[in-house]
Coordinates of C-alpha atoms in Angstrom, one line a residue:
M1 CA 109.9 120.7 135.5
I2 CA 109.6 117.3 137.3
G3 CA 106.3 116.9 136.2
P4 CA 107.6 116.7 132.5
I5 CA 110.5 115.1 132.5
L6 CA 108.8 111.6 134.7
V7 CA 105.8 111.9 132.0
G8 CA 109.0 111.5 129.5
L9 CA 110.8 108.7 131.8
F10 CA 106.8 106.9 131.7
I11 CA 107.0 106.7 128.1
L12 CA 110.6 106.0 127.8
L13 CA 110.3 102.7 129.8
M14 CA 107.6 101.6 128.1
V15 CA 108.7 102.5 124.3
I16 CA 112.1 99.5 125.8
G17 CA 109.8 97.4 127.0
I18 CA 110.2 97.6 130.4
P19 CA 107.4 96.1 132.3
I20 CA 104.2 98.5 132.8
A21 CA 103.6 97.2 136.5
F22 CA 107.7 98.0 136.6
V23 CA 107.4 101.3 135.0
I24 CA 104.6 102.6 137.6
G25 CA 107.1 101.5 140.1
I26 CA 109.9 103.5 139.1
V27 CA 108.4 106.8 138.0
A28 CA 106.7 107.3 141.3
L29 CA 109.8 106.0 143.3
L30 CA 111.7 109.0 141.3
G31 CA 108.8 111.6 141.5
I32 CA 108.7 110.7 145.6
M33 CA 112.6 110.9 145.8
N34 CA 112.0 114.5 144.5
V35 CA 109.6 116.0 146.4
E36 CA 111.1 117.6 149.7
Y37 CA 107.9 117.3 151.5
I38 CA 107.1 113.7 151.3
P39 CA 109.4 110.8 152.7
N40 CA 110.7 108.0 150.4
V41 CA 109.7 105.3 152.8
T42 CA 106.1 106.8 151.6
V43 CA 106.3 104.4 148.3
P44 CA 106.9 101.2 149.8
V45 CA 103.9 102.5 152.7
K46 CA 101.3 103.1 150.2
M47 CA 102.2 100.1 147.9
F48 CA 101.8 97.6 151.3
N49 CA 98.3 99.8 151.8
G50 CA 96.8 99.6 148.9
L51 CA 97.3 95.2 148.6
D52 CA 95.7 96.0 151.8
S53 CA 92.2 95.5 151.6
F54 CA 89.6 92.3 152.0
V55 CA 88.1 93.3 148.6
L56 CA 91.2 92.6 147.0
L57 CA 91.6 89.0 147.5
A58 CA 88.8 87.8 145.1
V59 CA 91.7 88.5 142.7
P60 CA 93.7 85.3 143.2
L61 CA 90.6 83.5 144.3
F62 CA 88.6 83.8 141.2
I63 CA 91.9 83.6 138.9
L64 CA 92.3 80.2 141.5
A65 CA 88.6 79.0 140.5
A66 CA 89.8 79.6 136.8
N67 CA 92.8 77.7 137.2
L68 CA 91.2 75.0 138.5
M69 CA 88.0 74.8 135.8
N70 CA 90.6 74.8 133.6
S71 CA 92.8 72.2 134.6
G72 CA 90.4 70.0 136.0
K73 CA 88.4 69.9 132.7
I74 CA 85.6 71.5 133.1
S75 CA 86.1 73.8 130.3
Q76 CA 85.5 71.2 127.9
K77 CA 82.3 69.8 128.6
L78 CA 81.4 73.3 129.1
I79 CA 82.3 73.6 125.5
D80 CA 80.5 70.4 124.7
F81 CA 77.7 71.5 126.4
S82 CA 78.1 74.8 124.1
L83 CA 77.9 73.1 120.8
S84 CA 74.8 70.5 121.5
I85 CA 73.2 74.1 121.4
V86 CA 74.8 76.6 118.7
G87 CA 76.8 73.1 117.2
H88 CA 74.3 73.2 114.2
I89 CA 74.3 76.8 112.5
R90 CA 77.1 77.5 109.8
G91 CA 79.8 78.3 111.8
G92 CA 79.4 76.1 115.1
L93 CA 82.4 75.6 116.4
A94 CA 83.1 79.6 116.6
H95 CA 79.2 79.9 117.7
A96 CA 80.7 77.7 120.7
N97 CA 83.7 79.9 121.3
I98 CA 81.8 82.7 122.3
L99 CA 79.3 80.9 124.1
V100 CA 81.6 79.1 126.5
S101 CA 83.6 82.5 127.0
M102 CA 79.8 83.8 128.4
I103 CA 79.3 80.9 130.3
F104 CA 82.9 81.1 131.8
A105 CA 83.0 85.2 132.6
G106 CA 79.9 83.3 134.7
V107 CA 82.5 81.9 137.3
S108 CA 85.8 83.4 136.9
G109 CA 85.9 87.2 136.3
A110 CA 89.4 86.1 134.1
S111 CA 89.4 87.0 130.8
Q112 CA 93.2 85.7 130.3
A113 CA 92.2 82.6 132.1
D114 CA 89.7 81.8 129.9
T115 CA 91.9 82.5 126.6
A116 CA 94.3 80.3 128.1
G117 CA 92.1 77.6 128.9
V118 CA 89.6 77.6 126.1
G119 CA 92.2 79.1 123.4
K120 CA 94.2 75.5 124.0
I121 CA 90.9 73.6 123.4
L122 CA 89.3 75.5 120.6
I123 CA 91.9 77.1 118.4
P124 CA 93.8 73.7 117.5
N125 CA 90.1 72.2 116.6
M126 CA 88.9 75.1 114.5
K127 CA 91.5 75.6 112.3
N128 CA 91.2 71.3 112.2
Q129 CA 87.8 71.8 111.1
G130 CA 88.7 74.1 108.3
Y131 CA 88.4 77.8 109.9
D132 CA 91.8 79.7 109.3
K133 CA 93.9 80.1 111.4
E134 CA 93.3 84.8 111.8
N135 CA 89.4 84.1 112.4
A136 CA 90.2 80.8 115.5
V137 CA 93.1 83.3 117.1
G138 CA 90.8 86.5 116.5
I139 CA 87.4 84.8 117.9
T140 CA 89.7 83.6 121.3
A141 CA 90.6 86.7 122.2
A142 CA 87.5 88.7 121.3
S143 CA 85.6 86.6 122.9
S144 CA 87.6 86.5 126.4
T145 CA 86.9 89.7 126.5
I146 CA 83.4 89.0 128.2
G147 CA 84.7 87.7 131.1
V148 CA 85.3 91.1 132.5
I149 CA 81.8 92.3 131.3
I150 CA 79.9 89.6 132.4
P151 CA 79.9 89.1 136.2
P152 CA 81.7 88.5 138.4
S153 CA 84.2 90.5 137.2
I154 CA 87.7 90.5 139.1
P155 CA 88.2 95.3 137.4
M156 CA 84.0 95.6 139.1
I157 CA 85.3 94.5 142.2
I158 CA 88.4 96.8 142.2
Y159 CA 86.5 99.5 140.6
A160 CA 83.7 99.1 143.8
G161 CA 86.7 99.1 146.1
L162 CA 87.8 102.6 144.9
T163 CA 84.6 104.3 143.9
N164 CA 82.1 102.2 147.4
V165 CA 79.6 101.4 145.0
S166 CA 78.2 98.6 145.4
V167 CA 79.7 95.3 143.8
G168 CA 75.5 93.6 143.0
A169 CA 75.1 97.0 141.5
L170 CA 78.2 96.6 138.9
F171 CA 77.9 92.6 138.9
L172 CA 74.0 93.5 138.0
V173 CA 74.6 96.2 135.0
G174 CA 77.1 94.3 133.5
I175 CA 74.8 91.3 132.4
I176 CA 73.2 92.7 129.2
P177 CA 76.1 94.4 127.6
G178 CA 77.9 91.3 128.6
I179 CA 75.0 89.0 126.3
L180 CA 74.7 92.2 123.8
V181 CA 78.3 92.1 123.1
G182 CA 78.2 88.0 123.0
L183 CA 75.2 87.9 120.6
G184 CA 77.0 91.2 118.5
M185 CA 80.2 88.4 117.9
M186 CA 77.7 86.0 116.8
I187 CA 76.5 87.7 114.1
I188 CA 79.6 88.6 112.2
V189 CA 81.1 85.1 113.0
Y190 CA 77.8 83.7 110.9
I191 CA 77.8 86.6 108.4
L192 CA 82.1 85.4 107.9
A193 CA 80.6 81.6 107.9
M194 CA 78.5 82.2 105.5
K195 CA 81.2 83.9 102.9
R196 CA 83.9 81.2 103.3
G197 CA 81.5 78.4 104.1
Y198 CA 82.7 77.0 107.8
P199 CA 81.2 73.8 108.7
T200 CA 78.1 73.0 111.2
Y201 CA 78.0 70.3 113.2
Q202 CA 74.5 67.9 113.3
K203 CA 72.1 69.7 115.2
A204 CA 72.4 67.9 118.5
S205 CA 69.2 65.7 119.7
W206 CA 67.1 66.2 122.9
S207 CA 68.3 63.2 124.6
N208 CA 71.9 64.2 123.8
F209 CA 71.0 68.4 124.6
M210 CA 69.9 67.1 127.8
K211 CA 73.0 64.2 128.5
Q212 CA 74.8 67.0 128.2
F213 CA 73.1 69.5 130.3
L214 CA 72.2 67.7 133.2
E215 CA 75.5 66.8 133.0
T216 CA 77.1 69.9 133.0
I217 CA 74.8 71.7 135.9
P218 CA 77.1 71.7 138.7
A219 CA 79.6 74.1 136.5
L220 CA 76.8 76.0 135.3
F221 CA 75.4 76.1 139.0
T222 CA 78.4 78.4 139.9
P223 CA 77.1 81.8 138.3
V224 CA 73.6 81.6 140.1
I225 CA 75.3 80.7 143.6
L226 CA 77.6 83.4 142.7
I227 CA 75.4 86.0 141.6
G228 CA 72.6 85.5 143.3
G229 CA 75.0 85.3 146.7
I230 CA 76.4 88.4 146.1
I231 CA 73.1 90.5 145.0
T232 CA 71.0 88.9 147.7
G233 CA 74.0 90.0 150.2
I234 CA 74.6 86.9 151.3
F235 CA 78.1 86.7 151.5
T236 CA 80.7 89.5 149.6
A237 CA 82.7 89.3 146.6
T238 CA 85.9 87.8 148.2
E239 CA 83.6 85.5 150.0
A240 CA 82.4 84.5 146.9
A241 CA 85.5 83.8 145.0
A242 CA 86.2 81.4 148.1
F243 CA 83.3 79.6 147.7
A244 CA 83.9 79.5 143.8
S245 CA 87.4 78.0 144.5
L246 CA 86.1 75.2 146.8
Y247 CA 83.1 74.4 144.9
T248 CA 85.4 74.4 141.7
V249 CA 87.9 71.8 143.9
A250 CA 84.6 69.3 144.8
V251 CA 82.8 69.2 141.5
A252 CA 86.4 68.4 139.8
M253 CA 87.4 66.0 141.8
F254 CA 84.8 64.0 143.7
Y255 CA 81.9 64.6 140.1
Y256 CA 84.2 65.1 137.0
K257 CA 86.7 62.8 139.1
T258 CA 89.0 64.9 136.4
L259 CA 91.5 66.9 139.3
K260 CA 94.2 65.4 141.0
L261 CA 95.0 66.1 144.8
K262 CA 99.1 65.9 142.6
D263 CA 97.5 68.6 140.3
I264 CA 97.2 71.3 143.4
P265 CA 100.2 73.2 143.9
Q266 CA 100.8 73.3 139.9
I267 CA 97.4 75.2 139.9
L268 CA 98.2 77.2 143.0
I269 CA 101.6 78.1 141.8
D270 CA 99.8 79.1 138.3
T271 CA 97.5 81.2 140.4
L272 CA 100.1 83.4 142.2
L273 CA 102.4 84.1 138.7
L274 CA 99.2 85.3 137.1
S275 CA 97.8 87.2 140.0
S276 CA 100.9 88.6 140.8
L277 CA 101.0 90.9 137.9
S278 CA 98.0 92.7 138.8
L279 CA 98.3 93.2 142.0
F280 CA 101.7 94.5 141.6
A281 CA 100.7 96.7 139.3
L282 CA 97.9 97.8 141.4
A283 CA 100.6 98.3 144.7
A284 CA 102.2 100.4 142.3
A285 CA 99.6 102.9 141.0
N286 CA 98.6 103.6 144.6
A287 CA 102.1 105.1 145.2
L288 CA 101.8 106.6 141.9
G289 CA 98.6 108.0 142.6
E290 CA 100.9 109.4 146.3
L291 CA 102.5 111.6 143.7
M292 CA 99.4 112.2 140.8
S293 CA 97.6 113.8 144.7
Y294 CA 100.8 115.8 145.2
Y295 CA 100.1 117.9 141.5
K296 CA 96.7 118.2 142.2
L297 CA 96.2 116.3 138.8
A298 CA 92.6 116.0 139.9
S299 CA 92.0 119.9 140.9
W300 CA 93.6 120.6 137.2
A301 CA 91.4 117.9 135.7
Q302 CA 88.5 119.7 137.4
E303 CA 88.7 122.5 136.6
F304 CA 89.9 122.1 132.4
F305 CA 86.7 119.6 131.9
T306 CA 84.5 122.8 133.6
S307 CA 85.9 125.2 131.3
N308 CA 86.0 123.7 128.2
V309 CA 83.5 121.1 128.1
D310 CA 79.4 121.7 129.4
N311 CA 78.0 118.8 127.7
K312 CA 78.4 115.5 129.9
W313 CA 77.8 113.7 126.4
I314 CA 80.8 114.8 125.2
F315 CA 82.9 114.3 128.8
M316 CA 81.5 110.5 128.0
L317 CA 83.0 110.6 124.7
I318 CA 86.5 112.1 125.9
V319 CA 86.2 109.5 128.8
I320 CA 86.3 106.5 125.9
G321 CA 88.4 108.0 123.7
F322 CA 91.2 108.2 127.0
F323 CA 90.5 105.3 128.5
L324 CA 91.3 103.3 124.7
F325 CA 94.5 104.4 124.6
V326 CA 95.3 103.8 127.8
G327 CA 94.0 100.0 127.4
T328 CA 97.1 99.8 124.8
F329 CA 99.6 99.7 127.3
M330 CA 97.5 99.6 130.4
D331 CA 96.4 97.1 132.0
A332 CA 92.7 98.2 133.5
I333 CA 93.9 97.8 137.0
P334 CA 96.4 99.9 137.5
A335 CA 94.9 102.4 134.5
M336 CA 91.3 102.2 137.4
I337 CA 93.2 103.1 140.4
L338 CA 95.0 106.4 138.6
F339 CA 92.5 107.4 137.4
I340 CA 89.3 107.0 138.7
P341 CA 90.2 108.8 141.6
V342 CA 90.4 111.8 138.9
I343 CA 87.8 111.2 136.6
L344 CA 84.9 110.2 138.9
P345 CA 83.9 113.9 140.6
I346 CA 84.3 115.4 137.0
A347 CA 81.6 113.0 136.4
M348 CA 79.2 113.2 139.1
S349 CA 79.5 117.0 138.2
F350 CA 78.0 115.8 134.9
D351 CA 75.4 114.0 137.2
I352 CA 77.1 110.8 135.4
S353 CA 76.3 108.1 137.9
P354 CA 79.1 106.1 139.3
V355 CA 77.9 102.8 138.5
L356 CA 77.0 103.9 134.8
L357 CA 80.5 105.3 135.2
G358 CA 81.7 101.9 136.6
I359 CA 79.9 99.8 133.1
V360 CA 81.8 102.2 130.8
T361 CA 84.9 102.2 131.8
I362 CA 85.0 98.2 132.1
M363 CA 84.1 97.8 128.8
T364 CA 86.1 100.1 127.4
L365 CA 89.7 98.8 128.9
A366 CA 88.3 95.7 127.9
V367 CA 89.4 96.7 124.5
G368 CA 92.6 97.0 125.6
L369 CA 92.9 92.8 126.5
V370 CA 93.5 92.8 122.4
T371 CA 94.8 96.2 121.3
P372 CA 98.4 96.1 121.5
P373 CA 101.3 96.3 122.6
Y374 CA 99.5 95.4 125.7
G375 CA 96.5 93.0 124.5
L376 CA 97.2 90.1 126.8
C377 CA 94.0 88.1 125.6
L378 CA 95.6 88.8 122.0
L379 CA 99.2 87.7 122.6
L380 CA 97.9 84.2 124.5
A381 CA 95.5 83.7 121.6
A382 CA 98.6 84.0 119.2
K383 CA 100.7 82.2 120.5
I384 CA 99.0 79.7 120.8
G385 CA 97.7 79.9 117.6
D386 CA 101.1 80.4 116.3
L387 CA 99.9 83.6 114.8
S388 CA 101.8 86.5 114.4
V389 CA 100.5 89.7 116.6
E390 CA 100.1 92.0 113.1
R391 CA 97.8 89.4 111.8
S392 CA 96.1 88.8 114.7
F393 CA 94.5 92.0 115.6
G394 CA 93.0 92.4 111.6
A395 CA 91.3 89.2 112.3
V396 CA 90.4 90.6 116.1
M397 CA 89.0 94.0 114.4
P398 CA 85.4 93.6 113.4
Y399 CA 84.7 92.1 116.9
I400 CA 86.6 95.3 118.6
A401 CA 84.1 97.3 116.4
V402 CA 81.0 95.3 117.9
I403 CA 82.3 96.2 121.4
V404 CA 82.8 99.7 120.8
V405 CA 79.1 100.0 119.4
V406 CA 77.4 98.3 122.4
L407 CA 79.6 100.4 125.1
L408 CA 78.4 103.6 122.7
L409 CA 74.9 102.6 123.2
V410 CA 75.5 101.9 127.2
A411 CA 76.8 105.4 127.6
F412 CA 74.4 107.2 125.6
F413 CA 71.5 104.8 126.7
P414 CA 72.0 103.8 130.4
D415 CA 68.9 102.0 130.4
L416 CA 70.1 99.5 128.0
A417 CA 71.9 98.0 131.1
V418 CA 70.4 100.0 133.7
Y419 CA 66.6 99.5 133.7
L420 CA 66.2 95.5 134.0
P421 CA 68.9 95.7 137.2
K422 CA 66.5 98.2 138.7
Q423 CA 63.3 96.3 138.1
L424 CA 65.1 93.4 139.9
N425 CA 66.7 95.4 142.9
P426 CA 65.6 99.1 142.6
N427 CA 67.5 99.8 146.5
M428 CA 71.4 98.9 144.8
F429 CA 71.1 102.0 142.6

């Protein structure tokens, strides 16, 4: 009887606007209080244990690296470099928006930081250049989702910690889907630009391109060091995140001279505020996971799928549909902590590799970043662009379609994502 009541309470608390992290914690506490054989102290113990992980240190450190890039004006330099590459194409500023998100993704792994940093610069510029508000907001929000697909990715690190999958393998598998999503979004931008007559920039001369390239090399070199170091085993994901933060401080403070020592305290405060949201939700989800284990949800789900689903592709479609729904009201990190332990054994019984399940799950939950009511990237971009969430969501729909198409291609043709990584490092697969 208590199970349906807890589900109803979960829905009610979300409907009235309680933050999802607190909803998860409240339901976990009340649920465990009503279980005779589980002491109440289990909730704080499980929350603490859920955060007692070396891997999770990467979360605030990657967010710190992103905030340092934004505060150190490195984002602006990446935008200028991107414009020198694609600015001459019809709708050049919108193409640059997508390209800079792809580059930014290779450093931070935090989509929200991408939306905030790049959006504050590009959304006003796009409006001034004649782009309508809807498209400026839609492109910025949608392209930010690439941040969790192209490595390094915070959700990938969390998934690897949950499943004991190689972080390097997940990083490699995310590269091609992330590039395909970016290229697909550029096609949509080009079609809209031709229909609406969006402006272009003069094609950059070779000397100007080289000038921009040489000026941006220190920033562009960061993802090469990070991903290369993790894949080759030189350092772990957490050590890579720490290196990224230190490297960004050095580049912004001593090379570009755009970051001052007095800026650091505020950057640290912003980092703590943003990372605490994800980490508290993660801790609460770990406590709720204990309650789900008591009710044997994993066994129930496995029995259901064994009895009713006999095709792994149907199972994969169910997983995609489920996470598309969950992503509308829950962040990727608590969603994975709650449901991956339930879904993974079933996926493996269908001979679906944990790495494939990981990239499919992460891409699916990335859609949740731009779908209301959660849609954090959508909300940030809408606020920057002074646009209603309803109109912003309408503008982002074509780009969501691109993510879903690439997602389905990866799910049903895994070699699209896995073939090249297998050639580069077969020992990881």
